[in-house]
Short mmCIF file of N, CA and C in Angstrom, two decimals:
data_model
loop_
_atom_site.label_atom_id
_atom_site.label_comp_id
_atom_site.label_asym_id
_atom_site.label_seq_id
_atom_site.Cartn_x
_atom_site.Cartn_y
_atom_site.Cartn_z
N LEU A 1313 -3.49 9.83 11.44
CA LEU A 1313 -2.72 11.16 11.38
C LEU A 1313 -2.33 11.52 12.78
N PHE A 1314 -3.13 11.33 13.74
CA PHE A 1314 -2.75 11.73 15.14
C PHE A 1314 -1.63 10.82 15.57
N SER A 1315 -1.70 9.53 15.31
CA SER A 1315 -0.61 8.66 15.83
C SER A 1315 0.61 8.94 15.17
N ALA A 1316 0.70 9.39 13.95
CA ALA A 1316 1.95 9.78 13.16
C ALA A 1316 2.51 11.03 13.88
N LEU A 1317 1.74 12.05 14.18
CA LEU A 1317 2.19 13.20 14.88
C LEU A 1317 2.67 12.92 16.23
N ALA A 1318 1.96 12.12 16.95
CA ALA A 1318 2.39 11.71 18.32
C ALA A 1318 3.70 10.96 18.25
N SER A 1319 3.93 10.04 17.37
CA SER A 1319 5.18 9.23 17.31
C SER A 1319 6.35 10.17 16.83
N LEU A 1320 5.92 11.12 16.08
CA LEU A 1320 6.94 12.15 15.63
C LEU A 1320 7.41 12.98 16.81
N ALA A 1321 6.53 13.46 17.55
CA ALA A 1321 6.88 14.24 18.74
C ALA A 1321 7.63 13.37 19.78
N LEU A 1322 7.09 12.16 20.00
CA LEU A 1322 7.83 11.27 21.04
C LEU A 1322 9.20 10.92 20.43
N GLY A 1323 9.43 10.75 19.28
CA GLY A 1323 10.79 10.42 18.76
C GLY A 1323 11.70 11.68 18.95
N VAL A 1324 11.24 12.80 18.74
CA VAL A 1324 12.15 14.03 18.85
C VAL A 1324 12.35 14.15 20.35
N LEU A 1325 11.45 14.11 21.19
CA LEU A 1325 11.61 14.20 22.69
C LEU A 1325 12.63 13.26 23.21
N LEU A 1326 12.42 11.95 22.78
CA LEU A 1326 13.45 11.04 23.32
C LEU A 1326 14.85 11.25 22.79
N SER A 1327 14.91 11.69 21.55
CA SER A 1327 16.19 12.02 21.00
C SER A 1327 16.83 13.27 21.76
N ALA A 1328 16.10 14.17 22.12
CA ALA A 1328 16.43 15.27 22.82
C ALA A 1328 16.98 14.92 24.22
N VAL A 1329 16.51 13.95 24.82
CA VAL A 1329 16.97 13.43 26.19
C VAL A 1329 18.38 12.78 25.99
N ILE A 1330 18.55 12.15 24.83
CA ILE A 1330 19.90 11.47 24.57
C ILE A 1330 20.87 12.55 24.28
N GLY A 1331 20.64 13.47 23.38
CA GLY A 1331 21.67 14.46 23.09
C GLY A 1331 21.41 15.04 21.67
N TRP A 1332 22.30 16.00 21.32
CA TRP A 1332 22.09 16.56 20.00
C TRP A 1332 22.47 15.66 18.85
N GLN A 1333 23.37 14.62 19.02
CA GLN A 1333 23.56 13.72 17.92
C GLN A 1333 22.34 12.91 17.63
N ALA A 1334 21.69 12.51 18.70
CA ALA A 1334 20.44 11.73 18.47
C ALA A 1334 19.33 12.48 17.84
N VAL A 1335 19.22 13.75 18.22
CA VAL A 1335 18.27 14.64 17.50
C VAL A 1335 18.59 14.76 15.99
N ALA A 1336 19.92 14.99 15.73
CA ALA A 1336 20.32 15.12 14.28
C ALA A 1336 19.99 13.82 13.50
N LEU A 1337 20.30 12.71 14.15
CA LEU A 1337 20.01 11.39 13.45
C LEU A 1337 18.47 11.16 13.29
N THR A 1338 17.73 11.48 14.22
CA THR A 1338 16.36 11.36 14.24
C THR A 1338 15.79 12.29 13.05
N LEU A 1339 16.08 13.53 12.94
CA LEU A 1339 15.84 14.36 11.94
C LEU A 1339 16.13 13.84 10.54
N ALA A 1340 17.38 13.33 10.49
CA ALA A 1340 17.82 12.67 9.26
C ALA A 1340 16.95 11.46 8.82
N ALA A 1341 16.58 10.70 9.90
CA ALA A 1341 15.59 9.61 9.53
C ALA A 1341 14.29 10.11 9.01
N PHE A 1342 13.73 11.15 9.61
CA PHE A 1342 12.46 11.71 9.15
C PHE A 1342 12.65 12.25 7.71
N ALA A 1343 13.85 12.88 7.42
CA ALA A 1343 13.97 13.45 6.05
C ALA A 1343 14.17 12.21 4.99
N ALA A 1344 14.90 11.23 5.40
CA ALA A 1344 15.09 10.11 4.53
C ALA A 1344 13.80 9.40 4.26
N THR A 1345 12.93 9.34 5.26
CA THR A 1345 11.66 8.72 5.18
C THR A 1345 10.79 9.50 4.04
N GLN A 1346 10.86 10.77 4.20
CA GLN A 1346 10.13 11.54 3.30
C GLN A 1346 10.68 11.47 1.82
N ILE A 1347 11.92 11.29 1.64
CA ILE A 1347 12.54 11.06 0.34
C ILE A 1347 12.10 9.80 -0.18
N ALA A 1348 12.10 8.72 0.65
CA ALA A 1348 11.62 7.40 0.25
C ALA A 1348 10.24 7.50 -0.13
N LEU A 1349 9.38 8.15 0.60
CA LEU A 1349 7.99 8.33 0.20
C LEU A 1349 7.73 8.85 -1.11
N ILE A 1350 8.44 10.03 -1.41
CA ILE A 1350 8.40 10.72 -2.67
C ILE A 1350 8.77 9.69 -3.77
N LEU A 1351 9.89 9.10 -3.54
CA LEU A 1351 10.33 8.09 -4.64
C LEU A 1351 9.41 6.97 -4.88
N ARG A 1352 8.64 6.54 -3.80
CA ARG A 1352 7.77 5.38 -3.93
C ARG A 1352 6.53 5.87 -4.71
N LEU A 1353 6.16 7.15 -4.42
CA LEU A 1353 5.02 7.67 -5.20
C LEU A 1353 5.27 7.75 -6.67
N HIS A 1354 6.52 7.95 -7.03
CA HIS A 1354 6.93 7.90 -8.44
C HIS A 1354 7.36 6.48 -8.93
N ASN A 1355 6.97 5.52 -8.12
CA ASN A 1355 7.29 4.13 -8.58
C ASN A 1355 8.68 3.70 -8.71
N ARG A 1356 9.53 4.37 -7.81
CA ARG A 1356 10.90 4.14 -7.76
C ARG A 1356 11.36 3.71 -6.34
N SER A 1357 11.44 2.53 -6.14
CA SER A 1357 11.97 1.95 -4.84
C SER A 1357 13.36 1.85 -4.81
N ILE A 1358 14.05 2.56 -3.83
CA ILE A 1358 15.46 2.48 -3.72
C ILE A 1358 15.80 1.67 -2.47
N ASN A 1359 16.27 0.38 -2.54
CA ASN A 1359 16.47 -0.44 -1.38
C ASN A 1359 17.67 0.10 -0.41
N TRP A 1360 18.68 0.75 -1.00
CA TRP A 1360 19.73 1.25 -0.20
C TRP A 1360 19.26 2.35 0.78
N LEU A 1361 18.21 3.11 0.33
CA LEU A 1361 17.66 4.12 1.12
C LEU A 1361 16.87 3.50 2.37
N HIS A 1362 16.13 2.41 1.97
CA HIS A 1362 15.35 1.62 2.96
C HIS A 1362 16.39 1.02 3.96
N GLY A 1363 17.40 0.45 3.40
CA GLY A 1363 18.48 -0.16 4.27
C GLY A 1363 19.10 0.92 5.20
N PHE A 1364 19.36 2.11 4.63
CA PHE A 1364 19.93 3.21 5.39
C PHE A 1364 19.05 3.53 6.67
N ILE A 1365 17.79 3.69 6.31
CA ILE A 1365 16.83 3.99 7.29
C ILE A 1365 16.68 2.88 8.43
N ALA A 1366 16.51 1.69 7.90
CA ALA A 1366 16.33 0.54 8.82
C ALA A 1366 17.50 0.09 9.60
N ILE A 1367 18.64 0.07 8.93
CA ILE A 1367 19.82 -0.44 9.51
C ILE A 1367 20.89 0.69 9.88
N GLY A 1368 21.10 1.42 8.93
CA GLY A 1368 22.37 2.50 9.09
C GLY A 1368 22.05 3.47 10.16
N LEU A 1369 20.89 4.16 9.99
CA LEU A 1369 20.54 5.14 11.05
C LEU A 1369 20.18 4.50 12.46
N THR A 1370 19.69 3.38 12.42
CA THR A 1370 19.43 2.61 13.67
C THR A 1370 20.72 2.34 14.40
N TRP A 1371 21.64 1.83 13.68
CA TRP A 1371 22.90 1.48 14.20
C TRP A 1371 23.65 2.70 14.80
N LEU A 1372 23.54 3.84 13.97
CA LEU A 1372 24.32 5.00 14.38
C LEU A 1372 23.63 5.65 15.61
N LEU A 1373 22.21 5.52 15.78
CA LEU A 1373 21.57 6.03 16.86
C LEU A 1373 21.91 5.17 18.12
N GLY A 1374 22.02 3.87 17.84
CA GLY A 1374 22.42 2.95 19.07
C GLY A 1374 23.83 3.30 19.59
N HIS A 1375 24.71 3.62 18.68
CA HIS A 1375 26.05 3.99 19.08
C HIS A 1375 26.11 5.32 19.72
N THR A 1376 25.32 6.16 19.32
CA THR A 1376 25.18 7.50 19.85
C THR A 1376 24.65 7.49 21.31
N ALA A 1377 23.63 6.59 21.44
CA ALA A 1377 22.89 6.59 22.75
C ALA A 1377 23.72 5.77 23.77
N PHE A 1378 24.50 4.78 23.32
CA PHE A 1378 25.12 3.89 24.33
C PHE A 1378 26.60 4.02 24.29
N GLY A 1379 27.28 4.86 23.48
CA GLY A 1379 28.68 4.92 23.46
C GLY A 1379 29.13 6.22 22.58
N ASP A 1380 30.26 6.05 22.02
CA ASP A 1380 30.70 7.15 21.16
C ASP A 1380 30.51 6.71 19.70
N LEU A 1381 30.22 7.73 18.93
CA LEU A 1381 30.13 7.53 17.49
C LEU A 1381 31.52 7.80 16.87
N THR A 1382 32.06 6.72 16.40
CA THR A 1382 33.43 6.73 15.71
C THR A 1382 33.33 6.55 14.31
N LEU A 1383 34.49 6.65 13.64
CA LEU A 1383 34.58 6.39 12.23
C LEU A 1383 34.27 4.91 11.93
N LEU A 1384 34.85 3.97 12.75
CA LEU A 1384 34.54 2.58 12.58
C LEU A 1384 33.17 2.22 12.72
N SER A 1385 32.37 2.89 13.64
CA SER A 1385 30.97 2.63 13.81
C SER A 1385 30.19 3.14 12.54
N ALA A 1386 30.58 4.24 12.04
CA ALA A 1386 29.92 4.83 10.86
C ALA A 1386 30.27 3.91 9.72
N LEU A 1387 31.45 3.37 9.52
CA LEU A 1387 31.77 2.40 8.49
C LEU A 1387 30.91 1.15 8.58
N ALA A 1388 30.83 0.64 9.87
CA ALA A 1388 29.96 -0.62 9.92
C ALA A 1388 28.59 -0.29 9.71
N ALA A 1389 28.06 0.94 9.91
CA ALA A 1389 26.64 1.24 9.65
C ALA A 1389 26.58 1.22 8.11
N LEU A 1390 27.50 1.83 7.34
CA LEU A 1390 27.40 1.94 5.91
C LEU A 1390 27.50 0.43 5.29
N ILE A 1391 28.37 -0.36 5.90
CA ILE A 1391 28.50 -1.75 5.41
C ILE A 1391 27.29 -2.56 5.57
N PHE A 1392 26.77 -2.48 6.78
CA PHE A 1392 25.52 -3.32 7.06
C PHE A 1392 24.34 -2.76 6.26
N THR A 1393 24.25 -1.43 5.99
CA THR A 1393 23.25 -0.79 5.16
C THR A 1393 23.31 -1.46 3.76
N PHE A 1394 24.39 -1.51 3.13
CA PHE A 1394 24.54 -2.12 1.80
C PHE A 1394 24.22 -3.64 1.81
N ALA A 1395 24.68 -4.31 2.81
CA ALA A 1395 24.37 -5.82 2.93
C ALA A 1395 22.91 -5.96 3.07
N TYR A 1396 22.25 -5.15 3.87
CA TYR A 1396 20.75 -5.21 4.06
C TYR A 1396 20.04 -4.90 2.76
N ALA A 1397 20.51 -3.82 2.09
CA ALA A 1397 19.88 -3.47 0.90
C ALA A 1397 19.94 -4.59 -0.21
N ALA A 1398 21.17 -5.26 -0.21
CA ALA A 1398 21.24 -6.38 -1.20
C ALA A 1398 20.26 -7.49 -0.81
N MET A 1399 20.07 -7.70 0.42
CA MET A 1399 19.05 -8.80 0.81
C MET A 1399 17.64 -8.37 0.47
N LEU A 1400 17.35 -7.03 0.51
CA LEU A 1400 16.08 -6.57 0.08
C LEU A 1400 15.85 -6.76 -1.36
N ASP A 1401 16.96 -6.51 -2.16
CA ASP A 1401 16.93 -6.69 -3.64
C ASP A 1401 16.63 -8.19 -3.96
N LEU A 1402 17.21 -9.04 -3.17
CA LEU A 1402 17.06 -10.55 -3.34
C LEU A 1402 15.57 -10.92 -3.05
N ALA A 1403 14.97 -10.33 -2.00
CA ALA A 1403 13.73 -10.57 -1.61
C ALA A 1403 12.71 -10.12 -2.66
N GLN A 1404 12.97 -9.05 -3.42
CA GLN A 1404 12.18 -8.57 -4.41
C GLN A 1404 12.30 -9.26 -5.74
N GLY A 1405 13.26 -10.23 -5.84
CA GLY A 1405 13.47 -10.90 -7.01
C GLY A 1405 14.43 -10.38 -7.95
N ARG A 1406 15.12 -9.35 -7.54
CA ARG A 1406 16.08 -8.70 -8.40
C ARG A 1406 17.41 -9.48 -8.49
N ALA A 1407 18.09 -9.35 -9.50
CA ALA A 1407 19.40 -10.06 -9.61
C ALA A 1407 20.48 -9.38 -8.97
N ALA A 1408 20.63 -9.78 -7.69
CA ALA A 1408 21.82 -9.18 -6.84
C ALA A 1408 22.58 -10.43 -6.35
N THR A 1409 23.26 -11.08 -7.17
CA THR A 1409 23.88 -12.26 -6.98
C THR A 1409 24.41 -12.51 -5.56
N ARG A 1410 25.68 -11.87 -5.35
CA ARG A 1410 26.33 -12.08 -4.13
C ARG A 1410 26.67 -10.67 -3.62
N ARG A 1411 25.87 -9.60 -3.92
CA ARG A 1411 26.27 -8.25 -3.43
C ARG A 1411 26.19 -8.13 -1.94
N TRP A 1412 25.43 -8.95 -1.25
CA TRP A 1412 25.45 -9.08 0.22
C TRP A 1412 26.67 -9.41 0.86
N LEU A 1413 27.48 -10.25 0.08
CA LEU A 1413 28.68 -10.78 0.54
C LEU A 1413 29.83 -9.78 0.68
N LEU A 1414 30.07 -8.95 -0.29
CA LEU A 1414 31.23 -8.05 -0.29
C LEU A 1414 31.28 -7.12 0.82
N PRO A 1415 30.20 -6.33 1.21
CA PRO A 1415 30.24 -5.54 2.44
C PRO A 1415 30.82 -6.15 3.68
N GLN A 1416 30.36 -7.44 3.97
CA GLN A 1416 30.78 -8.12 5.06
C GLN A 1416 32.20 -8.61 5.06
N ILE A 1417 32.63 -8.94 3.83
CA ILE A 1417 34.14 -9.22 3.62
C ILE A 1417 35.00 -7.95 3.93
N ILE A 1418 34.49 -6.79 3.52
CA ILE A 1418 35.07 -5.59 3.85
C ILE A 1418 35.37 -5.40 5.34
N LEU A 1419 34.31 -5.63 6.09
CA LEU A 1419 34.38 -5.47 7.61
C LEU A 1419 35.17 -6.54 8.10
N ILE A 1420 35.28 -7.74 7.68
CA ILE A 1420 36.28 -8.74 8.12
C ILE A 1420 37.65 -8.29 8.03
N ILE A 1421 37.96 -7.73 6.84
CA ILE A 1421 39.25 -7.10 6.52
C ILE A 1421 39.60 -6.04 7.53
N VAL A 1422 38.67 -5.22 7.69
CA VAL A 1422 38.89 -4.13 8.67
C VAL A 1422 39.15 -4.58 10.07
N PHE A 1423 38.41 -5.73 10.52
CA PHE A 1423 38.66 -6.30 11.86
C PHE A 1423 40.11 -6.92 11.85
N ILE A 1424 40.52 -7.52 10.84
CA ILE A 1424 41.92 -8.15 10.82
C ILE A 1424 42.91 -6.95 10.87
N TRP A 1425 42.77 -5.93 10.12
CA TRP A 1425 43.51 -4.86 10.14
C TRP A 1425 43.71 -4.20 11.54
N LEU A 1426 42.57 -4.22 12.25
CA LEU A 1426 42.52 -3.62 13.65
C LEU A 1426 42.94 -4.50 14.68
N GLN A 1427 43.41 -5.71 14.23
CA GLN A 1427 43.87 -6.84 15.18
C GLN A 1427 42.64 -7.23 16.12
N GLN A 1428 41.55 -7.52 15.57
CA GLN A 1428 40.46 -8.07 16.37
C GLN A 1428 40.20 -9.54 15.82
N PRO A 1429 41.07 -10.44 16.24
CA PRO A 1429 40.95 -11.79 15.61
C PRO A 1429 39.66 -12.54 16.05
N ILE A 1430 39.23 -12.30 17.15
CA ILE A 1430 37.93 -13.10 17.61
C ILE A 1430 36.77 -12.56 16.80
N ALA A 1431 36.72 -11.30 16.63
CA ALA A 1431 35.60 -10.67 15.88
C ALA A 1431 35.68 -11.15 14.35
N ALA A 1432 36.97 -11.08 13.90
CA ALA A 1432 37.13 -11.57 12.43
C ALA A 1432 36.71 -12.93 12.23
N LEU A 1433 37.11 -13.84 13.21
CA LEU A 1433 36.78 -15.28 13.05
C LEU A 1433 35.38 -15.49 13.23
N ALA A 1434 34.55 -14.77 14.08
CA ALA A 1434 33.23 -14.91 14.30
C ALA A 1434 32.52 -14.37 13.03
N MET A 1435 32.91 -13.31 12.50
CA MET A 1435 32.35 -12.88 11.28
C MET A 1435 32.54 -13.69 10.13
N ILE A 1436 33.79 -14.37 9.98
CA ILE A 1436 33.93 -15.31 8.94
C ILE A 1436 33.03 -16.50 9.11
N ALA A 1437 32.81 -17.06 10.33
CA ALA A 1437 31.98 -18.14 10.65
C ALA A 1437 30.53 -17.78 10.18
N LEU A 1438 30.07 -16.58 10.51
CA LEU A 1438 28.76 -16.09 10.13
C LEU A 1438 28.56 -15.95 8.59
N LEU A 1439 29.50 -15.46 8.03
CA LEU A 1439 29.55 -15.30 6.49
C LEU A 1439 29.53 -16.63 5.74
N VAL A 1440 30.39 -17.54 6.33
CA VAL A 1440 30.32 -18.98 5.69
C VAL A 1440 28.91 -19.61 5.87
N ALA A 1441 28.23 -19.33 6.98
CA ALA A 1441 26.81 -19.80 7.18
C ALA A 1441 25.99 -19.17 6.14
N GLN A 1442 26.04 -17.77 5.89
CA GLN A 1442 25.27 -17.38 4.90
C GLN A 1442 25.62 -17.76 3.49
N ALA A 1443 26.77 -18.01 3.15
CA ALA A 1443 27.25 -18.52 1.94
C ALA A 1443 26.66 -19.95 1.67
N LEU A 1444 26.77 -20.72 2.65
CA LEU A 1444 26.20 -22.21 2.57
C LEU A 1444 24.86 -22.06 2.40
N LEU A 1445 24.08 -21.15 3.07
CA LEU A 1445 22.60 -21.06 2.99
C LEU A 1445 22.24 -20.55 1.47
N ALA A 1446 23.07 -19.76 0.95
CA ALA A 1446 22.81 -19.33 -0.47
C ALA A 1446 23.00 -20.40 -1.51
N THR A 1447 23.65 -21.46 -1.10
CA THR A 1447 23.79 -22.66 -2.08
C THR A 1447 22.47 -23.43 -2.24
N VAL A 1448 21.66 -23.33 -1.22
CA VAL A 1448 20.41 -24.13 -1.25
C VAL A 1448 19.19 -23.32 -1.37
N MET A 1449 19.31 -21.97 -1.12
CA MET A 1449 18.03 -21.21 -1.11
C MET A 1449 18.24 -20.00 -2.08
N ARG A 1450 17.19 -19.56 -2.63
CA ARG A 1450 17.18 -18.46 -3.49
C ARG A 1450 16.14 -17.37 -3.11
N GLY A 1451 16.33 -16.16 -3.64
CA GLY A 1451 15.27 -15.07 -3.55
C GLY A 1451 14.83 -14.82 -2.23
N LEU A 1452 13.51 -14.75 -1.91
CA LEU A 1452 12.81 -14.34 -0.78
C LEU A 1452 13.20 -15.30 0.44
N GLY A 1453 13.20 -16.62 0.05
CA GLY A 1453 13.44 -17.65 1.13
C GLY A 1453 14.83 -17.32 1.60
N PHE A 1454 15.88 -17.10 0.83
CA PHE A 1454 17.23 -16.92 1.29
C PHE A 1454 17.31 -15.56 2.00
N ALA A 1455 16.69 -14.62 1.61
CA ALA A 1455 16.68 -13.27 2.32
C ALA A 1455 16.06 -13.38 3.69
N ARG A 1456 14.92 -14.14 3.87
CA ARG A 1456 14.42 -14.31 5.13
C ARG A 1456 15.36 -15.07 6.03
N ALA A 1457 15.87 -16.21 5.57
CA ALA A 1457 16.78 -16.94 6.43
C ALA A 1457 18.07 -16.37 6.67
N ALA A 1458 18.63 -15.65 5.69
CA ALA A 1458 20.00 -15.03 5.92
C ALA A 1458 19.89 -13.77 6.82
N GLN A 1459 18.69 -13.18 6.93
CA GLN A 1459 18.57 -11.93 7.80
C GLN A 1459 19.06 -12.21 9.19
N TRP A 1460 18.75 -13.50 9.64
CA TRP A 1460 19.16 -13.83 11.10
C TRP A 1460 20.68 -13.83 11.20
N TRP A 1461 21.33 -14.36 10.20
CA TRP A 1461 22.79 -14.33 10.26
C TRP A 1461 23.39 -12.99 10.10
N LEU A 1462 22.73 -12.09 9.35
CA LEU A 1462 23.20 -10.74 9.22
C LEU A 1462 23.03 -9.97 10.57
N MET A 1463 21.99 -10.22 11.16
CA MET A 1463 21.77 -9.59 12.52
C MET A 1463 22.80 -10.06 13.52
N LEU A 1464 23.02 -11.43 13.48
CA LEU A 1464 24.20 -11.83 14.39
C LEU A 1464 25.49 -11.30 14.04
N ALA A 1465 25.80 -11.07 12.75
CA ALA A 1465 27.01 -10.43 12.36
C ALA A 1465 27.03 -8.95 12.88
N MET A 1466 25.96 -8.22 12.82
CA MET A 1466 25.81 -6.91 13.44
C MET A 1466 26.12 -6.96 14.94
N LEU A 1467 25.63 -7.99 15.58
CA LEU A 1467 25.93 -8.11 17.07
C LEU A 1467 27.34 -8.35 17.31
N VAL A 1468 28.01 -9.16 16.54
CA VAL A 1468 29.47 -9.41 16.70
C VAL A 1468 30.29 -8.09 16.38
N ALA A 1469 29.77 -7.45 15.44
CA ALA A 1469 30.59 -6.12 15.05
C ALA A 1469 30.27 -5.00 16.16
N ALA A 1470 29.07 -5.06 16.71
CA ALA A 1470 28.82 -3.97 17.74
C ALA A 1470 29.72 -4.32 18.96
N LEU A 1471 29.90 -5.65 19.33
CA LEU A 1471 30.70 -5.91 20.49
C LEU A 1471 32.17 -5.68 20.19
N ALA A 1472 32.53 -5.89 18.90
CA ALA A 1472 33.99 -5.63 18.71
C ALA A 1472 34.31 -4.13 18.53
N ILE A 1473 33.30 -3.29 18.17
CA ILE A 1473 33.57 -1.88 18.05
C ILE A 1473 33.60 -1.22 19.33
N ARG A 1474 32.75 -1.67 20.25
CA ARG A 1474 32.66 -0.89 21.61
C ARG A 1474 33.94 -0.79 22.24
#
């Protein structure tokens, strides 16, 4: 209990150093974590909420700390949240056939529309790698292996957005 309270205080203090946006995102993370805990106590696990906490809020906090939070950055956070949530569904054995694919295709279209050809080409290459991996792996094995490719896609997107 003491370590939980200490980490809570440390998180708020570090966020306060960064700025008001970071404090707001940190408080949103705490609130979303409590919602997820309540849902888990009622045997309802919602992977998009887990993805929002693990990927979306982290992405937004990184952009708040190291740059400007833009509409494109928020869109990328939402896209990677849903892609990661679909991977979590696959890891738990749920039937989420290719739901991880569509959000990344949307981001590729956005990069093409914004005339970011290098980012779009890199994202296509990473998406093809994930799709090829999906032809030989299923379930938890695929989710574990594809997570690296998704993180590389996030890196490419972060570099293209900055």
